[in-house]
mmCIF file of C-alpha atoms in Angstrom:
data_model
loop_
_atom_site.group_PDB
_atom_site.id
_atom_site.type_symbol
_atom_site.label_atom_id
_atom_site.label_comp_id
_atom_site.label_asym_id
_atom_site.label_seq_id
_atom_site.Cartn_x
_atom_site.Cartn_y
_atom_site.Cartn_z
ATOM 1 C CA MET A 1218 4.498 23.583 14.828
ATOM 2 C CA THR A 1219 5.202 26.468 17.172
ATOM 3 C CA ALA A 1220 3.642 28.859 14.656
ATOM 4 C CA TYR A 1221 0.678 26.523 14.130
ATOM 5 C CA LEU A 1222 -0.314 25.869 17.739
ATOM 6 C CA PRO A 1223 -1.975 29.286 18.434
ATOM 7 C CA MET A 1224 -4.507 28.399 15.757
ATOM 8 C CA VAL A 1225 -5.704 25.357 17.717
ATOM 9 C CA PRO A 1226 -8.732 25.982 19.895
ATOM 10 C CA THR A 1227 -8.001 26.072 23.646
ATOM 11 C CA LEU A 1228 -10.025 22.894 24.232
ATOM 12 C CA ASP A 1229 -7.702 20.823 22.028
ATOM 13 C CA ARG A 1230 -4.386 22.682 22.388
ATOM 14 C CA GLN A 1231 -3.060 20.715 25.300
ATOM 15 C CA LYS A 1232 -3.467 17.399 23.364
ATOM 16 C CA PHE A 1233 -1.658 18.945 20.407
ATOM 17 C CA GLU A 1234 1.203 20.138 22.626
ATOM 18 C CA ASP A 1235 1.524 16.752 24.191
ATOM 19 C CA LEU A 1236 1.572 14.944 20.841
ATOM 20 C CA PHE A 1237 3.611 17.412 18.872
ATOM 21 C CA ASN A 1238 6.216 18.861 21.185
ATOM 22 C CA SER A 1239 9.871 18.909 20.037
ATOM 23 C CA ALA A 1240 10.650 15.422 21.479
ATOM 24 C CA ALA A 1241 7.531 13.920 20.034
ATOM 25 C CA ILE A 1242 8.196 15.327 16.573
ATOM 26 C CA LYS A 1243 11.804 14.013 16.676
ATOM 27 C CA ASN A 1244 10.332 10.577 17.501
ATOM 28 C CA LEU A 1245 8.007 10.868 14.485
ATOM 29 C CA LEU A 1246 10.820 11.789 12.142
ATOM 30 C CA LEU A 1247 13.264 9.206 13.227
ATOM 31 C CA CYS A 1248 11.165 6.302 14.505
ATOM 32 C CA SER A 1249 11.653 2.711 13.252
ATOM 33 C CA PRO A 1250 9.109 1.458 10.672
ATOM 34 C CA GLU A 1251 7.695 -0.911 13.371
ATOM 35 C CA LEU A 1252 6.512 2.127 15.351
ATOM 36 C CA LEU A 1253 4.700 3.987 12.579
ATOM 37 C CA THR A 1254 1.309 2.369 13.234
ATOM 38 C CA ALA A 1255 1.677 3.018 16.990
ATOM 39 C CA HIS A 1256 2.044 6.747 16.171
ATOM 40 C CA ILE A 1257 -1.029 6.600 13.930
ATOM 41 C CA HIS A 1258 -3.189 4.957 16.640
ATOM 42 C CA GLN A 1259 -1.847 7.318 19.361
ATOM 43 C CA ILE A 1260 -2.572 10.474 17.360
ATOM 44 C CA TYR A 1261 -5.904 9.483 15.829
ATOM 45 C CA THR A 1262 -7.228 8.058 19.064
ATOM 46 C CA ALA A 1263 -6.376 11.222 20.966
ATOM 47 C CA LEU A 1264 -7.405 13.508 18.148
ATOM 48 C CA PRO A 1265 -10.214 11.910 16.130
ATOM 49 C CA ILE A 1266 -10.948 15.295 14.660
ATOM 50 C CA LEU A 1267 -7.758 14.919 12.596
ATOM 51 C CA ALA A 1268 -8.804 11.439 11.442
ATOM 52 C CA ASP A 1269 -12.198 12.816 10.507
ATOM 53 C CA ARG A 1270 -10.483 15.192 8.057
ATOM 54 C CA TYR A 1271 -7.491 13.261 6.854
ATOM 55 C CA CYS A 1272 -8.378 9.539 7.216
ATOM 56 C CA PRO A 1273 -12.080 8.998 7.877
ATOM 57 C CA ALA A 1274 -11.512 5.354 6.992
ATOM 58 C CA TYR A 1275 -9.778 5.036 10.349
ATOM 59 C CA LEU A 1276 -12.883 6.043 12.175
ATOM 60 C CA LEU A 1277 -15.131 3.854 9.993
ATOM 61 C CA ALA A 1278 -13.039 0.721 10.290
ATOM 62 C CA GLY A 1279 -15.408 -2.213 11.010
ATOM 63 C CA ILE A 1280 -18.600 -0.612 9.711
ATOM 64 C CA GLN A 1281 -20.840 -3.335 8.291
ATOM 65 C CA ILE A 1282 -21.791 -2.589 4.706
ATOM 66 C CA PRO A 1283 -21.897 -5.312 2.019
ATOM 67 C CA SER A 1284 -18.909 -5.037 -0.424
ATOM 68 C CA ASN A 1285 -21.416 -5.581 -3.279
ATOM 69 C CA ILE A 1286 -23.717 -2.740 -2.160
ATOM 70 C CA SER A 1287 -23.486 -0.953 -5.564
ATOM 71 C CA LYS A 1288 -24.636 -4.111 -7.353
ATOM 72 C CA LEU A 1289 -27.732 -4.835 -5.284
ATOM 73 C CA ASN A 1290 -30.996 -4.952 -7.316
ATOM 74 C CA LEU A 1291 -33.734 -2.699 -5.957
ATOM 75 C CA ARG A 1292 -36.331 -4.863 -7.607
ATOM 76 C CA LYS A 1293 -35.413 -7.903 -5.646
ATOM 77 C CA ARG A 1294 -36.878 -8.361 -2.173
ATOM 78 C CA HIS A 1295 -33.797 -10.040 -0.620
ATOM 79 C CA ASP A 1296 -31.586 -7.181 -1.869
ATOM 80 C CA THR A 1297 -33.851 -4.507 -0.354
ATOM 81 C CA ILE A 1298 -33.800 -6.452 2.883
ATOM 82 C CA ALA A 1299 -29.987 -6.422 2.731
ATOM 83 C CA ILE A 1300 -30.105 -2.671 2.241
ATOM 84 C CA ASP A 1301 -32.397 -2.231 5.228
ATOM 85 C CA VAL A 1302 -30.018 -4.353 7.390
ATOM 86 C CA ALA A 1303 -27.015 -2.378 6.237
ATOM 87 C CA VAL A 1304 -28.698 0.931 6.931
ATOM 88 C CA GLN A 1305 -29.589 -0.141 10.411
ATOM 89 C CA ASN A 1306 -26.072 -1.347 11.148
ATOM 90 C CA ALA A 1307 -24.439 1.747 9.622
ATOM 91 C CA LEU A 1308 -26.746 4.110 11.548
ATOM 92 C CA GLU A 1309 -25.919 2.351 14.754
ATOM 93 C CA PHE A 1310 -22.242 2.491 14.020
ATOM 94 C CA LEU A 1311 -22.237 6.096 12.979
ATOM 95 C CA ASN A 1312 -24.384 7.235 15.977
ATOM 96 C CA HIS A 1313 -21.837 5.655 18.273
ATOM 97 C CA LYS A 1314 -18.852 7.271 16.424
ATOM 98 C CA ALA A 1315 -20.201 10.753 15.627
ATOM 99 C CA THR A 1316 -19.477 13.563 18.056
ATOM 100 C CA PRO A 1317 -20.225 17.246 17.531
ATOM 101 C CA ASP A 1318 -16.604 18.044 16.422
ATOM 102 C CA LEU A 1319 -16.475 15.322 13.723
ATOM 103 C CA SER A 1320 -17.857 17.336 10.832
ATOM 104 C CA PHE A 1321 -17.428 14.686 8.027
ATOM 105 C CA THR A 1322 -18.602 11.741 10.074
ATOM 106 C CA LEU A 1323 -21.679 13.724 11.043
ATOM 107 C CA SER A 1324 -22.300 14.568 7.329
ATOM 108 C CA LEU A 1325 -22.300 10.865 6.489
ATOM 109 C CA LEU A 1326 -24.700 10.152 9.367
ATOM 110 C CA LYS A 1327 -26.965 12.940 8.094
ATOM 111 C CA LEU A 1328 -26.778 11.639 4.464
ATOM 112 C CA LEU A 1329 -27.875 8.192 5.502
ATOM 113 C CA SER A 1330 -30.496 9.377 7.933
ATOM 114 C CA ASP A 1331 -32.105 11.593 5.297
ATOM 115 C CA SER A 1332 -32.210 8.836 2.721
ATOM 116 C CA LYS A 1333 -35.804 7.574 2.434
ATOM 117 C CA LEU A 1334 -36.062 5.824 -0.924
ATOM 118 C CA TYR A 1335 -34.063 2.614 -1.523
ATOM 119 C CA GLY A 1336 -32.134 4.296 -4.363
ATOM 120 C CA GLU A 1337 -31.038 7.000 -1.968
ATOM 121 C CA LYS A 1338 -30.155 4.505 0.751
ATOM 122 C CA LYS A 1339 -28.111 2.437 -1.681
ATOM 123 C CA LYS A 1340 -26.212 5.513 -2.929
ATOM 124 C CA ALA A 1341 -25.549 6.731 0.655
ATOM 125 C CA LEU A 1342 -24.293 3.271 1.751
ATOM 126 C CA GLY A 1343 -22.087 3.111 -1.353
ATOM 127 C CA ARG A 1344 -20.461 6.462 -0.527
ATOM 128 C CA ILE A 1345 -19.884 5.413 3.115
ATOM 129 C CA TYR A 1346 -18.412 2.068 1.956
ATOM 130 C CA ASN A 1347 -16.015 3.868 -0.396
ATOM 131 C CA VAL A 1348 -14.929 6.141 2.445
ATOM 132 C CA ALA A 1349 -14.327 3.223 4.751
ATOM 133 C CA TYR A 1350 -12.703 0.736 2.348
ATOM 134 C CA GLY A 1351 -11.879 2.494 -0.881
ATOM 135 C CA ASP A 1352 -9.090 4.679 -2.264
ATOM 136 C CA PHE A 1353 -11.124 7.763 -1.275
ATOM 137 C CA LEU A 1354 -10.329 11.470 -1.342
ATOM 138 C CA LEU A 1355 -12.556 14.119 0.011
ATOM 139 C CA THR A 1356 -14.126 16.410 -2.583
ATOM 140 C CA LYS A 1357 -13.881 20.276 -2.578
ATOM 141 C CA GLU A 1358 -17.405 20.422 -1.152
ATOM 142 C CA ASP A 1359 -16.430 18.034 1.632
ATOM 143 C CA LEU A 1360 -13.439 20.207 2.546
ATOM 144 C CA LYS A 1361 -15.640 23.292 3.071
ATOM 145 C CA ILE A 1362 -17.025 21.854 6.281
ATOM 146 C CA PHE A 1363 -13.713 21.747 8.130
ATOM 147 C CA PRO A 1364 -12.394 24.700 10.206
ATOM 148 C CA LEU A 1365 -9.277 26.457 8.862
ATOM 149 C CA TRP A 1366 -7.065 25.283 11.699
ATOM 150 C CA ILE A 1367 -7.731 21.666 10.743
ATOM 151 C CA GLU A 1368 -6.859 22.377 7.067
ATOM 152 C CA ASN A 1369 -3.638 24.103 8.082
ATOM 153 C CA PHE A 1370 -2.362 21.137 10.051
ATOM 154 C CA SER A 1371 -0.934 19.323 7.025
ATOM 155 C CA LYS A 1372 1.239 22.347 6.144
ATOM 156 C CA VAL A 1373 3.323 21.808 9.283
ATOM 157 C CA PHE A 1374 4.979 18.654 7.825
ATOM 158 C CA ASN A 1375 6.528 19.993 4.658
ATOM 159 C CA TYR A 1376 7.444 17.022 2.415
ATOM 160 C CA SER A 1377 8.140 19.201 -0.672
ATOM 161 C CA ASP A 1378 10.885 20.934 1.282
ATOM 162 C CA LEU A 1379 12.419 17.707 2.508
ATOM 163 C CA SER A 1380 12.182 16.142 -0.991
ATOM 164 C CA LYS A 1381 14.088 18.991 -2.580
ATOM 165 C CA LYS A 1382 16.736 19.130 0.026
ATOM 166 C CA ILE A 1383 17.529 15.447 0.796
ATOM 167 C CA GLY A 1384 15.222 13.318 -1.309
ATOM 168 C CA LEU A 1385 18.104 12.251 -3.577
ATOM 169 C CA ALA A 1386 20.376 11.545 -0.564
ATOM 170 C CA ILE A 1387 17.693 9.386 1.048
ATOM 171 C CA VAL A 1388 17.345 7.260 -2.135
ATOM 172 C CA GLN A 1389 21.109 6.970 -2.676
ATOM 173 C CA GLU A 1390 21.824 6.068 0.975
ATOM 174 C CA LEU A 1391 19.180 3.315 1.064
ATOM 175 C CA ASN A 1392 20.747 1.880 -2.146
ATOM 176 C CA ILE A 1393 17.570 0.220 -3.275
ATOM 177 C CA ASN A 1394 17.740 -0.517 -7.007
ATOM 178 C CA ILE A 1395 14.548 -2.589 -7.485
ATOM 179 C CA CYS A 1396 11.026 -1.627 -6.392
ATOM 180 C CA LEU A 1397 10.216 -3.156 -3.010
ATOM 181 C CA TYR A 1398 6.561 -3.714 -3.870
ATOM 182 C CA CYS A 1399 6.978 -5.826 -7.029
ATOM 183 C CA ASN A 1400 10.694 -6.724 -6.997
ATOM 184 C CA ASN A 1401 10.575 -6.080 -10.721
ATOM 185 C CA GLU A 1402 10.815 -2.468 -11.762
ATOM 186 C CA ASN A 1403 14.308 -0.940 -11.928
ATOM 187 C CA ILE A 1404 14.552 2.278 -9.828
ATOM 188 C CA GLN A 1405 18.222 3.129 -9.941
ATOM 189 C CA THR A 1406 19.163 6.833 -9.793
ATOM 190 C CA ARG A 1407 20.146 8.210 -13.223
ATOM 191 C CA GLY A 1408 21.926 11.161 -14.631
ATOM 192 C CA LEU A 1409 25.045 13.279 -14.020
ATOM 193 C CA LYS A 1410 24.026 16.880 -14.390
ATOM 194 C CA VAL A 1411 20.272 16.127 -13.941
ATOM 195 C CA LYS A 1412 19.732 13.518 -11.239
ATOM 196 C CA LEU A 1413 16.613 11.421 -11.749
ATOM 197 C CA ARG A 1414 15.754 9.409 -8.678
ATOM 198 C CA ALA A 1415 13.139 6.776 -7.781
ATOM 199 C CA ASP A 1416 9.763 7.848 -6.339
ATOM 200 C CA LEU A 1417 9.804 8.216 -2.601
ATOM 201 C CA ASP A 1418 6.500 6.632 -1.781
ATOM 202 C CA HIS A 1419 4.806 7.479 1.503
ATOM 203 C CA PHE A 1420 3.913 3.937 2.628
ATOM 204 C CA TYR A 1421 1.191 5.532 4.807
ATOM 205 C CA PRO A 1422 -0.006 8.345 2.446
ATOM 206 C CA LYS A 1423 0.777 11.868 3.529
ATOM 207 C CA THR A 1424 -2.735 12.936 2.514
ATOM 208 C CA LYS A 1425 -4.171 10.586 5.148
ATOM 209 C CA PHE A 1426 -1.426 10.752 7.736
ATOM 210 C CA PRO A 1427 0.146 14.218 7.324
ATOM 211 C CA PHE A 1428 2.184 13.846 10.522
ATOM 212 C CA LEU A 1429 4.128 11.016 8.797
ATOM 213 C CA ALA A 1430 4.883 13.104 5.649
ATOM 214 C CA VAL A 1431 8.515 13.594 6.658
ATOM 215 C CA ALA A 1432 8.979 10.456 8.813
ATOM 216 C CA LEU A 1433 12.044 8.883 7.276
ATOM 217 C CA SER A 1434 10.917 5.269 7.810
ATOM 218 C CA ASN A 1435 7.680 6.082 5.990
ATOM 219 C CA LEU A 1436 9.586 6.916 2.781
ATOM 220 C CA VAL A 1437 9.942 3.900 0.506
ATOM 221 C CA PRO A 1438 11.841 4.089 -2.811
ATOM 222 C CA SER A 1439 9.512 2.461 -5.308
ATOM 223 C CA GLY A 1440 8.651 2.102 -8.977
ATOM 224 C CA SER A 1441 6.252 4.589 -10.491
ATOM 225 C CA PHE A 1442 3.873 1.783 -11.635
ATOM 226 C CA CYS A 1443 3.429 0.427 -8.075
ATOM 227 C CA ASN A 1444 3.359 3.836 -6.421
ATOM 228 C CA GLN A 1445 1.276 5.839 -8.783
ATOM 229 C CA GLY A 1446 -0.656 3.058 -10.549
ATOM 230 C CA TYR A 1447 -1.561 0.410 -7.902
ATOM 231 C CA LYS A 1448 -1.022 1.876 -4.421
ATOM 232 C CA LYS A 1449 -2.102 5.433 -5.058
ATOM 233 C CA ASN A 1450 -3.723 6.911 -1.921
ATOM 234 C CA TYR A 1451 -4.791 3.710 -0.181
ATOM 235 C CA HIS A 1452 -4.324 3.923 3.593
ATOM 236 C CA MET A 1453 -2.265 0.622 3.828
ATOM 237 C CA LEU A 1454 -3.147 0.057 7.462
ATOM 238 C CA ASP A 1455 -3.718 -3.626 6.864
ATOM 239 C CA PHE A 1456 -0.524 -4.209 4.752
ATOM 240 C CA GLU A 1457 2.996 -5.213 5.698
ATOM 241 C CA HIS A 1458 5.523 -2.368 5.548
ATOM 242 C CA PRO A 1459 8.345 -3.547 3.196
ATOM 243 C CA PHE A 1460 11.029 -2.318 5.673
ATOM 244 C CA ILE A 1461 9.645 -4.716 8.264
ATOM 245 C CA ALA A 1462 8.871 -7.947 6.350
ATOM 246 C CA GLY A 1463 8.645 -9.359 2.889
ATOM 247 C CA VAL A 1464 8.449 -12.779 1.288
ATOM 248 C CA THR A 1465 10.237 -15.655 3.058
ATOM 249 C CA THR A 1466 12.010 -18.798 1.974
ATOM 250 C CA ALA A 1467 8.593 -20.422 1.354
ATOM 251 C CA LYS A 1468 7.807 -21.009 -2.290
ATOM 252 C CA LEU A 1469 5.891 -18.063 -3.808
ATOM 253 C CA PHE A 1470 5.987 -18.550 -7.537
ATOM 254 C CA HIS A 1471 5.153 -21.560 -9.750
ATOM 255 C CA VAL A 1472 5.428 -21.609 -13.515
ATOM 256 C CA GLU A 1473 2.606 -23.662 -15.065
ATOM 257 C CA ILE A 1474 3.743 -25.457 -18.249
ATOM 258 C CA PRO A 1475 1.753 -28.229 -20.026
ATOM 259 C CA PRO A 1476 3.216 -31.667 -19.068
ATOM 260 C CA GLY A 1477 5.880 -32.897 -21.483
ATOM 261 C CA GLU A 1478 6.128 -29.518 -23.213
ATOM 262 C CA LYS A 1479 8.846 -26.930 -23.238
ATOM 263 C CA PRO A 1480 7.842 -23.415 -22.277
ATOM 264 C CA THR A 1481 6.853 -21.114 -25.116
ATOM 265 C CA LYS A 1482 5.554 -17.560 -25.139
ATOM 266 C CA ALA A 1483 2.034 -18.819 -25.451
ATOM 267 C CA ASN A 1484 1.794 -21.944 -23.226
ATOM 268 C CA LEU A 1485 3.119 -20.797 -19.832
ATOM 269 C CA LYS A 1486 1.540 -18.978 -16.888
ATOM 270 C CA VAL A 1487 2.932 -17.802 -13.617
ATOM 271 C CA ARG A 1488 0.927 -18.736 -10.521
ATOM 272 C CA VAL A 1489 1.449 -17.083 -7.129
ATOM 273 C CA ILE A 1490 1.064 -19.276 -4.077
ATOM 274 C CA ALA A 1491 -0.751 -17.767 -1.066
ATOM 275 C CA GLN A 1492 1.553 -17.244 1.925
ATOM 276 C CA GLY A 1493 -1.070 -16.973 4.685
ATOM 277 C CA SER A 1494 0.206 -13.593 5.807
ATOM 278 C CA LYS A 1495 -0.221 -9.850 5.081
ATOM 279 C CA ILE A 1496 2.018 -10.315 2.050
ATOM 280 C CA ASP A 1497 -0.986 -11.856 0.283
ATOM 281 C CA ARG A 1498 -2.708 -8.491 0.336
ATOM 282 C CA SER A 1499 0.302 -6.885 -1.356
ATOM 283 C CA ILE A 1500 0.362 -9.678 -3.972
ATOM 284 C CA GLU A 1501 -3.260 -8.847 -4.792
ATOM 285 C CA LYS A 1502 -2.869 -5.062 -4.596
ATOM 286 C CA PHE A 1503 0.077 -4.895 -6.905
ATOM 287 C CA GLU A 1504 -1.274 -7.630 -9.220
ATOM 288 C CA ILE A 1505 1.918 -9.639 -8.900
ATOM 289 C CA GLU A 1506 0.593 -12.760 -10.637
ATOM 290 C CA ASN A 1507 -0.517 -10.843 -13.705
ATOM 291 C CA LEU A 1508 2.732 -8.920 -13.854
ATOM 292 C CA TYR A 1509 4.935 -11.970 -13.895
ATOM 293 C CA SER A 1510 2.638 -13.828 -16.312
ATOM 294 C CA THR A 1511 2.464 -11.103 -18.945
ATOM 295 C CA GLN A 1512 5.830 -9.335 -18.914
ATOM 296 C CA ASP A 1513 7.910 -10.090 -22.029
ATOM 297 C CA ASP A 1514 11.315 -10.120 -20.440
ATOM 298 C CA ILE A 1515 10.104 -12.543 -17.692
ATOM 299 C CA ASN A 1516 8.607 -14.795 -20.379
ATOM 300 C CA SER A 1517 11.927 -14.783 -22.232
ATOM 301 C CA TRP A 1518 13.794 -15.446 -19.050
ATOM 302 C CA ILE A 1519 11.610 -18.461 -18.226
ATOM 303 C CA ARG A 1520 12.323 -20.095 -21.591
ATOM 304 C CA LYS A 1521 16.098 -19.465 -21.273
ATOM 305 C CA ALA A 1522 16.204 -20.654 -17.698
ATOM 306 C CA HIS A 1523 14.350 -23.831 -18.507
ATOM 307 C CA GLU A 1524 16.844 -24.657 -21.174
ATOM 308 C CA VAL A 1525 19.881 -23.831 -18.950
ATOM 309 C CA VAL A 1526 18.587 -25.905 -15.969
ATOM 310 C CA ASP A 1527 17.816 -28.823 -18.299
ATOM 311 C CA PHE A 1528 21.235 -28.599 -19.840
ATOM 312 C CA THR A 1529 23.059 -28.512 -16.495
ATOM 313 C CA SER A 1530 21.082 -31.488 -15.130
ATOM 314 C CA GLY A 1531 23.515 -33.872 -16.729
ATOM 315 C CA PHE A 1532 26.561 -32.162 -15.385
ATOM 316 C CA ASN A 1533 28.612 -33.492 -12.491
ATOM 317 C CA ASN A 1534 30.723 -30.391 -12.460
ATOM 318 C CA SER A 1535 29.234 -28.084 -9.851
ATOM 319 C CA GLU A 1536 31.540 -25.228 -10.760
ATOM 320 C CA THR A 1537 30.300 -25.173 -14.399
ATOM 321 C CA THR A 1538 26.675 -25.389 -13.096
ATOM 322 C CA ASP A 1539 27.234 -22.440 -10.785
ATOM 323 C CA ILE A 1540 28.610 -20.373 -13.571
ATOM 324 C CA LEU A 1541 25.640 -21.149 -15.937
ATOM 325 C CA LEU A 1542 23.076 -20.504 -13.166
ATOM 326 C CA GLY A 1543 24.887 -17.277 -12.327
ATOM 327 C CA LEU A 1544 23.988 -16.128 -15.781
ATOM 328 C CA LEU A 1545 20.326 -16.415 -14.774
ATOM 329 C CA VAL A 1546 20.360 -14.805 -11.332
ATOM 330 C CA ASP A 1547 22.956 -13.261 -9.107
ATOM 331 C CA ALA A 1548 22.181 -15.154 -5.869
ATOM 332 C CA SER A 1549 24.757 -13.123 -4.004
ATOM 333 C CA LYS A 1550 22.767 -9.872 -4.282
ATOM 334 C CA PRO A 1551 19.987 -8.986 -1.890
ATOM 335 C CA PRO A 1552 16.498 -8.817 -3.362
ATOM 336 C CA HIS A 1553 16.376 -5.063 -3.448
ATOM 337 C CA GLN A 1554 19.317 -5.087 -5.837
ATOM 338 C CA GLU A 1555 18.511 -8.107 -8.055
ATOM 339 C CA GLN A 1556 15.456 -7.921 -10.279
ATOM 340 C CA ALA A 1557 12.782 -10.622 -9.750
ATOM 341 C CA LYS A 1558 15.153 -12.579 -7.441
ATOM 342 C CA LYS A 1559 12.433 -14.512 -5.598
ATOM 343 C CA PHE A 1560 10.751 -15.448 -8.878
ATOM 344 C CA LYS A 1561 14.032 -16.538 -10.435
ATOM 345 C CA VAL A 1562 15.118 -18.660 -7.406
ATOM 346 C CA ASP A 1563 11.723 -20.363 -7.166
ATOM 347 C CA SER A 1564 11.630 -21.048 -10.848
ATOM 348 C CA ILE A 1565 15.145 -22.496 -11.086
ATOM 349 C CA ASN A 1566 14.409 -24.821 -8.134
ATOM 350 C CA GLN A 1567 11.154 -25.856 -9.797
ATOM 351 C CA PHE A 1568 12.823 -26.628 -13.162
ATOM 352 C CA ALA A 1569 15.630 -28.588 -11.343
ATOM 353 C CA ASN A 1570 13.053 -30.509 -9.192
ATOM 354 C CA ARG A 1571 15.181 -29.770 -6.140
ATOM 355 C CA GLN A 1572 16.476 -26.791 -4.197
ATOM 356 C CA ILE A 1573 19.717 -25.714 -5.828
ATOM 357 C CA LEU A 1574 19.419 -22.094 -4.873
ATOM 358 C CA SER A 1575 18.403 -20.496 -1.618
ATOM 359 C CA TYR A 1576 16.590 -17.248 -0.907
ATOM 360 C CA PRO A 1577 17.271 -14.477 -0.022
#
């Protein structure tokens, strides 16, 4: 940071020095997960020029563009009216947000202002919507409009260096064996000579929040499917950080089986029950319902669990029941070390028609 600061224009340098002095950087690196969003708001409020380059969605939050903008039919009058309204709202929003130093936001404003035909307006609105709400990355052409000192900012926080030096130590010390996003994928460290560790996911992506690239509480050991397949580069500002909160004792999973039938590979479906919290967004993002409905080992476990619980229902010997249920789930382990623990606990209680296991 000391080497970087001379690149910053005099007008902005004091803000950078206040936000990224030694004490502030130490706070970034070592802060609790509860404070990560506070750092994001502090930095991007004071330096919107950084948000403009790295997370324009932060500046565009709240812009009113229909989510179905790309599907509107230009031949239908009510759809063209919707486009006109969206253009008016977006122009008003962008004119309020755009300042001379916000290169990308200004480019979006110009794109929309220059759009005259409905096809052009629809395309411009679609691009702005994707920037504000999608998993959006700037193109090479977009990047050309930013000054070099803004581009160089992300190089200050060197995740590659941290990953090589202590990435394995971080994963081992956290001792998380099951992906925190799906509670399904095994992510244990493997190998003797060659150590293979879990992905260290940046909960708030380093491409969008480079100042959190080496913040320890922003690094979440996770499965490659959730990290690279579902989460990708989404900003996650409206999601619950898994180090802060997860699912509760409230029932989350319900196995649907036709009345009077035993579960088979073909006749069962797993339903996820809405929790009325941010966790619902994660359930949707990581396609939890589909995962637990379609995975073969979960399907096999359901059939086995149904038989075991049915078999133990006639027992009066609690010790024998505990032993048999222990073959289905290790209730003594925390969820980050027991695969599909919440699903297994909910399912066993459902099959027993009463709560015989507790969570977590």
